[in-house]
Amino acid sequence: MMLSPLRIVSLSCVLFVLVACGGTSKQQASISEADATPNEQLPQELKRGEFTNPLFPNGADPWLEYWDGNYYLTTTTWTSQLVMRKSPTLAGLATATPVNVWSSTDPERCCNFWAFEFHRLKGPNGFRWYMMYTAGQDGTLDHQHLNVLESVGDDPMGPYEYKGALMPDVWNIDGNYLQTDDALYVIYSQWQGDEQLNIIAEMENPWTLKADVEHTIITRPELDWEISGRKVTEGAEILQHNGRTFMTYSGSFCNTPDYKLGLLELVGEDPMNADHWKKFKQPVFERTETVFGPGHNGFFTSPDGTEDWLVYHGNDSVEHGCSATRSLRAQKFTWNEDGTPIFGKPLTPGVVVAPPSGEDGPLVTRVQGQRYHLVNATSELCLDTSPDPQSNRAIQRACTGTNGQWVLDATDSGFVRLANREDSKFLEITGCSDANNAQAQTAAWRNNDCQQWKVAPGQDGHVTIVNRETQKPLAVAGCSAGENQAVLQGDAACDQWRLQPVGEVALVSQQSGKTLSIESCEDHIGNNIEQQAYTYAACQKWVFSPTDTGFMALKPSQDSEACVGVEDNAVVPGANLALTSCSEKTAQWRIRPVDGGGVMLMNRYIRQAMGLANCGLAEGTNVAQQPDLGTDCQVFHLREPN
């Protein structure tokens, strides 16, 4: 009979109220045995892409994926928010903007968010990202259980829709998927008696167990190294390689420096048969003299697919345990001749780690994110590439629904790369020349500064697009209004551009992960603007319509007669936002990009920002105008809503 979660959790976490004893994480990481040799010489300066462990502090239970040109990372937050970082480089994750892609205020699952994992699986509507995470109730760890979100499209940043809880009435944590022969399983951890076990069950879909499903125990803490502090096996992670399936797991109590990784292999055909799992007798990754409690790992591959990498958390001191001291670390691993993984030893802090292979390209990929037309203020034509298949030069052409579409993909320090959705390449200055009138073109990503841009406020509602390497703006040659005219750098007379989002968009709050919505989903003038969790509702989909001099009207996608404006045209801070007539003076907005890929929406007339009242997370939190404070509550991310 399973002990009360209250008793078990209070034993395990008595020193760390509301702190996870374990969690979940995943991805492949790589480090050679030579790389694992301690090096006490702290480098004076790192080369581009190099890093040292830890990558950043408070990075417990990491999960990391490389997808469509970016690394995506989640770590335990301990809060009611699910945070994600993304970067085209692994080292860049250390300074990447944390974006909350989901939050909850439901008292049954509002709190103590642990161990997020996101997996690209084929669901009922095709491939989607499924985010599995542990959450519970405020003030206690007794009710922690697994919950699942589904992405709207193929972007790991969301938006996400809540799909359900796997086992809401029993204590279960650290969920991970296993997919074999068209069958899908969940592996989770649970206390039974005084033992914490890893258990497997088959799934109907990524958020539902099969009816009357069996639950099979596949790890039990029985070896000496699994019972330090408490009898614990948790944090199962799947590693599949050359047709073989391995599972790492974390053993011993996380509040000890002896938390470490063990290994199983599926040697039979049935994952539900405990006898078909072979357990290795010795740990495969454990403490050193400088790294303590390494565990809750994941796996990822390098951008070019040639290297395997390990991501995990660890502590710098023997006294640290299950708290926010656990920091994010990554390193390569290799393989034995017999096909089993070699994880080596945790890297000593300060050892320089080379970036994963392929980070510097050349890379051609369809980067995920909102599409924009970049419309020149002088010509009213779009930044595009030549229709000549033998040419990649940048030109201006008439804007259509299928050409001249760009993703503003954040890199670091407030810069972005402009990813072309048509040829899957990136805008750069030819030859990285700093000469005035140097031609712009698209090319494979090579991770250099002349492929990065600062999109900054310009005149009226426009922006300027300035090259990171040359510090010169993007402009139309000769300020011509003619189609097919070259786009160059350096002609400041026509360097103003309008950011025009393409198609329907969802506006997702960086604070809450919820979307801008119309109250009661009724699109009548006077109806209130608020935030709601995304549900595919028409009242959560918006279109931006240009007015003049770079400003935009924000309209519900189903009603072009109404626009988002300030109720009664009030000028005071805190004035309510509602649907108004599009002719009202407060119904126009400036799109102002901010660091990390988000935007602030600034009212043209009042010059205040759109923001969440009181920075609320709850469903129905009001949206109002506010002084420009630059907080997460005033930052929105434009996402494709279908």
Coordinates of N, CA, C and O in Angstrom, one line a residue, residues 123-226:
G123 N 0.3 13.4 -32.7 CA -1.0 13.3 -32.0 C -2.1 13.2 -33.0 O -1.9 13.0 -34.2
P124 N -3.3 13.4 -32.5 CA -4.5 13.3 -33.4 C -4.5 14.4 -34.5 O -5.1 14.1 -35.6
N125 N -3.8 15.5 -34.3 CA -3.8 16.6 -35.3 C -2.4 16.7 -36.0 O -2.1 17.7 -36.5
G126 N -1.7 15.6 -36.0 CA -0.4 15.6 -36.6 C 0.7 15.9 -35.5 O 0.5 15.7 -34.3
F127 N 1.9 16.2 -36.0 CA 3.0 16.4 -35.0 C 2.8 17.7 -34.2 O 2.5 18.7 -34.8
R128 N 2.9 17.5 -32.9 CA 2.8 18.6 -32.0 C 3.9 18.4 -30.9 O 4.4 17.3 -30.7
W129 N 4.1 19.5 -30.1 CA 5.0 19.4 -29.0 C 4.1 19.1 -27.8 O 3.1 19.9 -27.5
Y130 N 4.4 18.1 -27.0 CA 3.7 17.8 -25.8 C 4.6 18.1 -24.6 O 5.6 17.5 -24.4
M131 N 4.1 19.0 -23.8 CA 4.8 19.4 -22.6 C 4.2 18.7 -21.4 O 3.1 18.9 -21.0
M132 N 5.0 17.8 -20.8 CA 4.6 17.1 -19.6 C 5.3 17.7 -18.4 O 6.6 17.9 -18.4
Y133 N 4.6 18.0 -17.3 CA 5.2 18.7 -16.2 C 4.5 18.3 -14.9 O 3.3 17.8 -14.9
T134 N 5.2 18.4 -13.8 CA 4.6 18.1 -12.5 C 4.1 19.4 -11.8 O 4.8 20.4 -11.8
A135 N 2.9 19.3 -11.3 CA 2.3 20.5 -10.5 C 1.4 20.0 -9.5 O 1.0 18.8 -9.5
G136 N 1.1 20.8 -8.5 CA 0.2 20.4 -7.4 C -0.5 21.6 -6.8 O -0.9 22.6 -7.5
Q137 N -0.7 21.6 -5.5 CA -1.5 22.6 -4.8 C -0.6 23.5 -3.9 O 0.5 23.1 -3.5
D138 N -1.1 24.6 -3.6 CA -0.4 25.6 -2.8 C -0.1 25.1 -1.4 O -1.0 24.5 -0.8
G139 N 1.1 25.3 -0.9 CA 1.3 25.0 0.5 C 1.6 23.6 0.9 O 1.8 23.3 2.1
T140 N 1.7 22.7 -0.1 CA 1.9 21.3 0.2 C 2.5 20.6 -1.0 O 2.3 21.1 -2.2
L141 N 3.2 19.6 -0.8 CA 3.7 18.7 -1.9 C 2.9 17.4 -2.0 O 3.3 16.5 -2.7
D142 N 1.8 17.3 -1.3 CA 1.1 16.0 -1.2 C 0.4 15.7 -2.4 O 0.0 14.5 -2.6
H143 N 0.1 16.6 -3.3 CA -0.8 16.4 -4.4 C -0.1 16.6 -5.8 O -0.8 16.9 -6.8
Q144 N 1.2 16.5 -5.8 CA 2.0 16.6 -7.1 C 1.5 15.6 -8.1 O 1.4 14.4 -7.7
H145 N 1.3 16.0 -9.3 CA 0.9 15.0 -10.3 C 1.2 15.5 -11.7 O 1.5 16.7 -11.9
L146 N 1.3 14.7 -12.7 CA 1.7 15.0 -14.1 C 0.5 15.6 -14.8 O -0.6 15.2 -14.8
N147 N 0.8 16.7 -15.6 CA -0.1 17.4 -16.5 C 0.5 17.5 -17.9 O 1.8 17.4 -18.0
V148 N -0.3 17.6 -18.9 CA 0.2 17.7 -20.3 C -0.4 18.8 -21.0 O -1.6 19.1 -20.9
L149 N 0.4 19.6 -21.8 CA 0.0 20.6 -22.7 C 0.3 20.1 -24.1 O 1.2 19.3 -24.3
E150 N -0.4 20.7 -25.1 CA -0.2 20.4 -26.5 C 0.0 21.8 -27.2 O -0.7 22.7 -27.0
S151 N 1.1 21.8 -28.0 CA 1.4 23.0 -28.8 C 0.3 23.2 -29.9 O -0.2 22.2 -30.4
V152 N 0.1 24.4 -30.3 CA -0.8 24.7 -31.4 C -0.3 24.3 -32.7 O -1.0 23.7 -33.6
G153 N 1.0 24.5 -32.9 CA 1.7 24.1 -34.2 C 3.0 23.4 -33.9 O 3.1 22.7 -32.9
D154 N 4.0 23.7 -34.7 CA 5.3 23.0 -34.6 C 6.3 23.9 -33.9 O 7.5 23.6 -34.0
D155 N 5.9 24.9 -33.1 CA 6.8 25.8 -32.4 C 6.8 25.4 -31.0 O 5.8 25.5 -30.3
P156 N 8.0 25.1 -30.4 CA 8.1 24.7 -29.0 C 7.7 25.8 -28.1 O 7.4 25.6 -26.9
M157 N 7.8 27.1 -28.6 CA 7.4 28.2 -27.7 C 5.9 28.4 -27.6 O 5.4 29.3 -26.9
G158 N 5.1 27.6 -28.3 CA 3.7 27.6 -28.2 C 3.0 28.5 -29.2 O 3.6 28.8 -30.3
P159 N 1.7 28.9 -29.0 CA 1.0 28.7 -27.7 C 0.6 27.3 -27.4 O 0.6 26.4 -28.3
Y160 N 0.3 27.1 -26.1 CA 0.0 25.7 -25.7 C -1.5 25.7 -25.2 O -2.0 26.7 -24.6
E161 N -2.1 24.5 -25.3 CA -3.4 24.3 -24.8 C -3.3 23.2 -23.7 O -2.7 22.2 -23.9
Y162 N -4.0 23.4 -22.6 CA -4.0 22.3 -21.6 C -4.8 21.2 -22.0 O -6.0 21.3 -22.4
K163 N -4.3 19.9 -21.9 CA -5.0 18.7 -22.3 C -5.5 17.9 -21.2 O -6.5 17.2 -21.3
G164 N -4.8 17.9 -20.1 CA -5.3 17.1 -19.0 C -4.2 16.6 -18.0 O -3.0 16.8 -18.3
A165 N -4.6 15.9 -17.0 CA -3.7 15.3 -16.0 C -3.8 13.7 -16.2 O -4.9 13.2 -16.4
L166 N -2.6 13.1 -16.1 CA -2.6 11.6 -16.3 C -3.3 10.9 -15.2 O -4.1 10.0 -15.4
M167 N -2.9 11.2 -14.0 CA -3.4 10.5 -12.8 C -3.6 11.6 -11.7 O -2.7 11.7 -10.7
P168 N -4.6 12.4 -11.8 CA -4.7 13.6 -10.9 C -5.0 13.2 -9.4 O -4.8 14.1 -8.5
D169 N -5.4 12.0 -9.1 CA -5.8 11.6 -7.7 C -4.7 10.9 -7.0 O -4.9 10.5 -5.8
V170 N -3.5 10.6 -7.6 CA -2.4 10.0 -6.9 C -1.2 10.7 -7.1 O -1.0 11.5 -8.1
W171 N -0.2 10.6 -6.2 CA 1.1 11.3 -6.3 C 1.9 10.7 -7.4 O 2.2 9.5 -7.3
N172 N 2.3 11.5 -8.4 CA 3.2 11.0 -9.4 C 4.0 12.1 -10.0 O 3.4 13.2 -10.2
I173 N 5.2 11.9 -10.3 CA 6.1 13.0 -10.8 C 7.0 12.5 -11.9 O 7.0 11.3 -12.2
D174 N 7.8 13.4 -12.5 CA 8.9 13.1 -13.4 C 8.5 12.2 -14.6 O 9.1 11.2 -14.8
G175 N 7.5 12.7 -15.3 CA 7.0 11.9 -16.5 C 7.9 12.0 -17.7 O 8.5 13.1 -18.0
N176 N 8.1 10.9 -18.4 CA 8.9 10.9 -19.6 C 8.2 9.9 -20.6 O 7.6 8.9 -20.2
Y177 N 8.2 10.2 -21.9 CA 7.6 9.3 -22.9 C 8.6 8.3 -23.4 O 9.8 8.6 -23.5
L178 N 8.1 7.1 -23.7 CA 8.9 6.1 -24.5 C 8.0 5.7 -25.6 O 6.8 5.3 -25.5
Q179 N 8.6 5.8 -26.8 CA 7.8 5.4 -28.0 C 8.5 4.2 -28.7 O 9.7 4.3 -29.0
T180 N 7.9 3.1 -28.9 CA 8.4 1.9 -29.6 C 7.3 1.2 -30.4 O 6.2 1.0 -29.9
D181 N 7.7 0.9 -31.6 CA 6.8 0.1 -32.5 C 5.3 0.7 -32.5 O 4.4 -0.1 -32.3
D182 N 5.2 2.0 -32.7 CA 3.9 2.7 -32.7 C 3.1 2.6 -31.4 O 1.9 3.0 -31.4
A183 N 3.7 2.2 -30.4 CA 3.1 2.3 -29.0 C 3.8 3.4 -28.2 O 5.0 3.6 -28.4
L184 N 3.0 4.1 -27.4 CA 3.5 5.2 -26.6 C 3.3 4.8 -25.1 O 2.2 4.4 -24.7
Y185 N 4.3 5.1 -24.3 CA 4.3 4.8 -22.9 C 4.7 6.0 -22.1 O 5.4 6.9 -22.6
V186 N 4.2 6.1 -20.9 CA 4.7 7.1 -19.9 C 5.5 6.3 -18.8 O 5.1 5.3 -18.4
I187 N 6.6 6.9 -18.5 CA 7.4 6.4 -17.3 C 7.4 7.5 -16.3 O 7.7 8.7 -16.6
Y188 N 7.0 7.2 -15.1 CA 6.8 8.2 -14.0 C 7.4 7.6 -12.7 O 7.7 6.4 -12.6
S189 N 7.5 8.5 -11.7 CA 8.0 8.1 -10.4 C 6.9 8.3 -9.3 O 6.2 9.2 -9.4
Q190 N 6.9 7.3 -8.4 CA 5.9 7.3 -7.3 C 6.5 6.6 -6.1 O 7.2 5.7 -6.2
W191 N 6.1 7.1 -4.9 CA 6.4 6.5 -3.7 C 5.4 5.3 -3.4 O 4.2 5.5 -3.6
Q192 N 6.0 4.2 -3.0 CA 5.2 3.1 -2.5 C 5.9 2.5 -1.3 O 7.1 2.1 -1.4
G193 N 5.3 2.6 -0.1 CA 6.0 2.3 1.1 C 7.1 3.4 1.3 O 6.9 4.6 1.2
D194 N 8.3 2.9 1.6 CA 9.4 3.8 1.9 C 10.3 3.8 0.7 O 11.5 4.2 0.8
E195 N 9.8 3.4 -0.5 CA 10.6 3.4 -1.7 C 10.0 4.3 -2.8 O 8.8 4.3 -3.0
Q196 N 10.8 5.0 -3.5 CA 10.4 5.7 -4.7 C 10.8 5.0 -5.9 O 11.9 4.6 -6.1
L197 N 9.8 4.7 -6.8 CA 9.9 3.7 -7.9 C 9.8 4.5 -9.2 O 9.1 5.5 -9.3
N198 N 10.3 3.9 -10.3 CA 10.0 4.3 -11.6 C 9.0 3.2 -12.2 O 9.3 2.0 -12.1
I199 N 7.9 3.7 -12.8 CA 6.8 2.9 -13.2 C 6.4 3.2 -14.6 O 6.5 4.4 -15.0
I200 N 6.0 2.2 -15.4 CA 5.7 2.4 -16.8 C 4.2 2.0 -17.0 O 3.7 1.1 -16.4
A201 N 3.5 2.8 -17.9 CA 2.1 2.4 -18.3 C 1.9 2.9 -19.8 O 2.6 3.8 -20.2
E202 N 1.1 2.1 -20.5 CA 0.8 2.5 -21.9 C -0.2 3.6 -22.0 O -1.1 3.7 -21.2
M203 N -0.1 4.4 -23.1 CA -0.9 5.5 -23.3 C -1.8 5.4 -24.5 O -1.5 4.7 -25.5
E204 N -3.0 6.0 -24.4 CA -3.9 6.0 -25.5 C -3.5 7.1 -26.5 O -3.6 7.0 -27.7
N205 N -3.1 8.3 -25.9 CA -2.6 9.4 -26.6 C -1.6 10.1 -25.7 O -1.5 9.7 -24.5
P206 N -1.0 11.2 -26.1 CA 0.1 11.8 -25.3 C -0.4 12.4 -24.0 O 0.4 12.8 -23.2
W207 N -1.7 12.5 -23.7 CA -2.2 13.0 -22.5 C -3.2 12.1 -21.7 O -3.7 12.4 -20.7
T208 N -3.4 10.9 -22.3 CA -4.3 9.9 -21.7 C -3.8 8.5 -21.6 O -3.3 8.0 -22.6
L209 N -3.9 7.9 -20.4 CA -3.6 6.5 -20.3 C -4.6 5.6 -20.9 O -5.8 6.0 -21.0
K210 N -4.2 4.4 -21.3 CA -5.2 3.5 -21.8 C -6.1 3.1 -20.7 O -5.8 3.0 -19.5
A211 N -7.4 2.7 -21.1 CA -8.4 2.3 -20.1 C -7.9 1.0 -19.4 O -7.4 0.1 -20.1
D212 N -8.1 0.9 -18.1 CA -7.7 -0.3 -17.4 C -6.3 -0.7 -17.6 O -5.9 -1.9 -17.6
V213 N -5.4 0.3 -17.7 CA -4.0 0.0 -18.1 C -3.3 -0.6 -16.9 O -3.6 -0.2 -15.7
E214 N -2.3 -1.4 -17.1 CA -1.4 -2.0 -16.1 C -0.3 -1.0 -15.9 O 0.1 -0.2 -16.7
H215 N 0.2 -1.0 -14.6 CA 1.3 -0.2 -14.2 C 2.4 -1.1 -13.8 O 2.2 -1.8 -12.8
T216 N 3.6 -1.1 -14.4 CA 4.7 -2.0 -14.1 C 5.9 -1.3 -13.5 O 6.3 -0.3 -14.1
I217 N 6.4 -1.8 -12.4 CA 7.5 -1.2 -11.8 C 8.8 -1.7 -12.5 O 9.0 -2.9 -12.8
I218 N 9.6 -0.7 -13.0 CA 10.8 -1.1 -13.7 C 12.1 -0.7 -13.0 O 13.2 -1.2 -13.3
T219 N 12.0 0.2 -12.0 CA 13.2 0.3 -11.1 C 12.7 0.4 -9.6 O 11.7 1.1 -9.3
R220 N 13.5 -0.2 -8.8 CA 13.2 -0.2 -7.4 C 14.6 0.1 -6.7 O 15.6 -0.5 -7.1
P221 N 14.7 1.0 -5.7 CA 16.0 1.3 -5.1 C 16.4 0.1 -4.2 O 15.9 -0.1 -3.1
E222 N 17.4 -0.6 -4.7 CA 17.8 -1.8 -4.0 C 19.3 -2.0 -3.9 O 19.8 -2.7 -3.1
L223 N 20.0 -1.2 -4.7 CA 21.5 -1.3 -4.7 C 22.0 -0.2 -3.7 O 21.3 0.8 -3.4
D224 N 23.2 -0.4 -3.1 CA 23.7 0.4 -2.1 C 23.8 1.9 -2.6 O 23.5 2.8 -1.8
W225 N 24.1 2.1 -3.8 CA 24.2 3.5 -4.3 C 22.9 4.2 -4.6 O 22.8 5.4 -4.9
E226 N 21.8 3.4 -4.5 CA 20.5 4.0 -4.8 C 19.7 4.4 -3.5 O 18.6 4.9 -3.6

